[in-house]
Coordinates of C-alpha atoms in Angstrom, one line a residue:
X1 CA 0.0 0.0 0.0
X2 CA 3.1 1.8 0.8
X3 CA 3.8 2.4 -2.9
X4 CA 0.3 3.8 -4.2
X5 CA 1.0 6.8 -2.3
X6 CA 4.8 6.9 -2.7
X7 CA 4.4 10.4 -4.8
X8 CA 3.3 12.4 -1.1
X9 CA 5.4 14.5 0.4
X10 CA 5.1 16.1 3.9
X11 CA 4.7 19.1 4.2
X12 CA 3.5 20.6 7.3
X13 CA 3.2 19.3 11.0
X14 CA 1.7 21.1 13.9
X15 CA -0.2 19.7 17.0
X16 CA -2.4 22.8 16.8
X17 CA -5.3 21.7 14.9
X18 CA -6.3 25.8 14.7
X19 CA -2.5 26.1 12.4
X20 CA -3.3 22.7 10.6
X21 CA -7.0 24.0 9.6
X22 CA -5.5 27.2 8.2
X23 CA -2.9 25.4 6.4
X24 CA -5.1 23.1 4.9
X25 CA -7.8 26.1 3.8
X26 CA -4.4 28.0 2.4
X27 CA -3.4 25.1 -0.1
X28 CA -7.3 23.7 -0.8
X29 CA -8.0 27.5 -1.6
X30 CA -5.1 27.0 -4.5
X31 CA -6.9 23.4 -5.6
X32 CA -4.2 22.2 -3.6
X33 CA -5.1 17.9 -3.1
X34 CA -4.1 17.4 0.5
X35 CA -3.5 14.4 1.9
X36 CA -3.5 13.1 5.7
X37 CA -2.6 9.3 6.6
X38 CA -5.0 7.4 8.4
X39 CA -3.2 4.2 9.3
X40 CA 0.3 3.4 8.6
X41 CA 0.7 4.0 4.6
X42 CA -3.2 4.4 4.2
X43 CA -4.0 8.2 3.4
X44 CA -7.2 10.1 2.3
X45 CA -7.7 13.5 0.7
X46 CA -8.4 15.9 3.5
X47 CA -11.7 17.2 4.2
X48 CA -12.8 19.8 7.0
X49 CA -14.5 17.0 8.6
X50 CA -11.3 14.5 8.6
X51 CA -8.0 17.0 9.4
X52 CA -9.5 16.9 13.5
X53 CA -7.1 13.7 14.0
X54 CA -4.3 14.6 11.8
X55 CA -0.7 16.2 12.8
X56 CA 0.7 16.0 9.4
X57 CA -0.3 17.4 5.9
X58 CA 0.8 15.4 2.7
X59 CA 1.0 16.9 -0.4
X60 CA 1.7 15.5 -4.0
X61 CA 6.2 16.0 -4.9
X62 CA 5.1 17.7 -7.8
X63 CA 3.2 20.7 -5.5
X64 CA 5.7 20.7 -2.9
X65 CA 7.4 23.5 -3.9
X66 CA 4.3 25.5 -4.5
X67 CA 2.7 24.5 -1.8
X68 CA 5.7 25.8 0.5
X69 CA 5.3 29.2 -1.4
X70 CA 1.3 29.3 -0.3
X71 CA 2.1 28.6 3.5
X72 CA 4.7 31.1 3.6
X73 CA 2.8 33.7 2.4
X74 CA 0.3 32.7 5.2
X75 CA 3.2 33.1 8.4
X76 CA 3.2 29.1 8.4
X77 CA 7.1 28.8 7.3
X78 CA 8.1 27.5 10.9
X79 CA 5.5 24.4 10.4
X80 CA 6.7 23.4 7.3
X81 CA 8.6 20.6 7.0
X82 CA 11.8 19.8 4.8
X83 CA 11.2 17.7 1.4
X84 CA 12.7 14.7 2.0
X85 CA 13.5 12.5 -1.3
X86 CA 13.7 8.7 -0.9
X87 CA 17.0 7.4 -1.2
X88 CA 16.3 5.2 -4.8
X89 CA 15.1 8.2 -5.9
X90 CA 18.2 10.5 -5.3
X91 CA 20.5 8.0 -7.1
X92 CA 18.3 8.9 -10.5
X93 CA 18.1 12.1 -10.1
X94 CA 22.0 12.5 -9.5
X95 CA 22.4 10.8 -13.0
X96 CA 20.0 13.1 -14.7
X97 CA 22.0 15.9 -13.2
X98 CA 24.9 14.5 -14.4
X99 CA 23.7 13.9 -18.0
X100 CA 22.2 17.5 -18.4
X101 CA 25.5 19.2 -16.8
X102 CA 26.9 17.4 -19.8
X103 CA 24.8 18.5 -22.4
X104 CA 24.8 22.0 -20.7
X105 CA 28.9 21.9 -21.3
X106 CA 28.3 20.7 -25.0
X107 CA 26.0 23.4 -25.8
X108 CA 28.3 26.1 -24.3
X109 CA 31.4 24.8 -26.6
X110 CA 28.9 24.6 -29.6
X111 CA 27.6 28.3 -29.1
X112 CA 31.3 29.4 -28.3
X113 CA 32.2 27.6 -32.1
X114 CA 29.2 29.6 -34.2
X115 CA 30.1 32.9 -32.4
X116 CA 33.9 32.5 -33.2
X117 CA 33.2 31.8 -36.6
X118 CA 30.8 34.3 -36.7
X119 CA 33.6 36.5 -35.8
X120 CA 36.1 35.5 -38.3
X121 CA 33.8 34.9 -41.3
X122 CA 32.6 39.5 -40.3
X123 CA 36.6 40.3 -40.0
X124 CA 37.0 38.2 -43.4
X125 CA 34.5 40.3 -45.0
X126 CA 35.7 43.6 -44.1
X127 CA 39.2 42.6 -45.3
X128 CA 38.4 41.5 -48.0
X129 CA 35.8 44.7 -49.1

């Protein structure tokens, strides 16, 4: 079960359930999908009547960030959490790092050829007029 929801992220904690309401009205007002768990690896999508008996907000990876960005703008930036990424995942990500810093390089060297010749092919013209 563990796995369906694998793509959550945590992003805020508070025992106050006042803070945790707010929180949850800041990113629902966005459309925002938050997410509490229930049991160990079980959550649901967060309702007014269901975030009573949470302590933790989940949100999707790919709204992390943004979701950060909402709370801060609400004074909640001392409740949220860090994103954490799972350990298989950080191995891929590293390689994809490492593949676009390469590209990055090539493209640099390629844009460095074209403007040299650039340069050469307007001096050779001027000499040669």
């Amino acid at each position: 079960m563990k796995d369906k929801f694998d793509f959550l992220r945590k992003i805020f904690s508070c025992e106050n359930s006042d803070l945790l309401l707010k929180a949850y009205k800041s990113l629902s007002n966005e459309g925002l999908e938050v997410y509490i768990e229930v049991n160990e690896g079980e959550f649901i999508v967060v309702s007014e009547n269901t975030i009573s008996d949470a302590t933790t907000l989940y949100v999707p990876a790919a709204d992390w960030s943004f979701s950060k960005d909402v709370l801060t703008k609400e004074g909640l930036s001392e409740y949220i959490t860090e994103y954490v990424i799972p350990s298989h995942i950080q191995a891929e990500i590293d390689k994809t790092e490492e593949i676009l810093l390469k590209k990055r390089k090539t493209v640099y060297i390629e844009t460095l050829i074209v403007f040299v010749l650039f340069v050469i092919y307007i001096i050779f013209t001027m000499v040669t007029h």
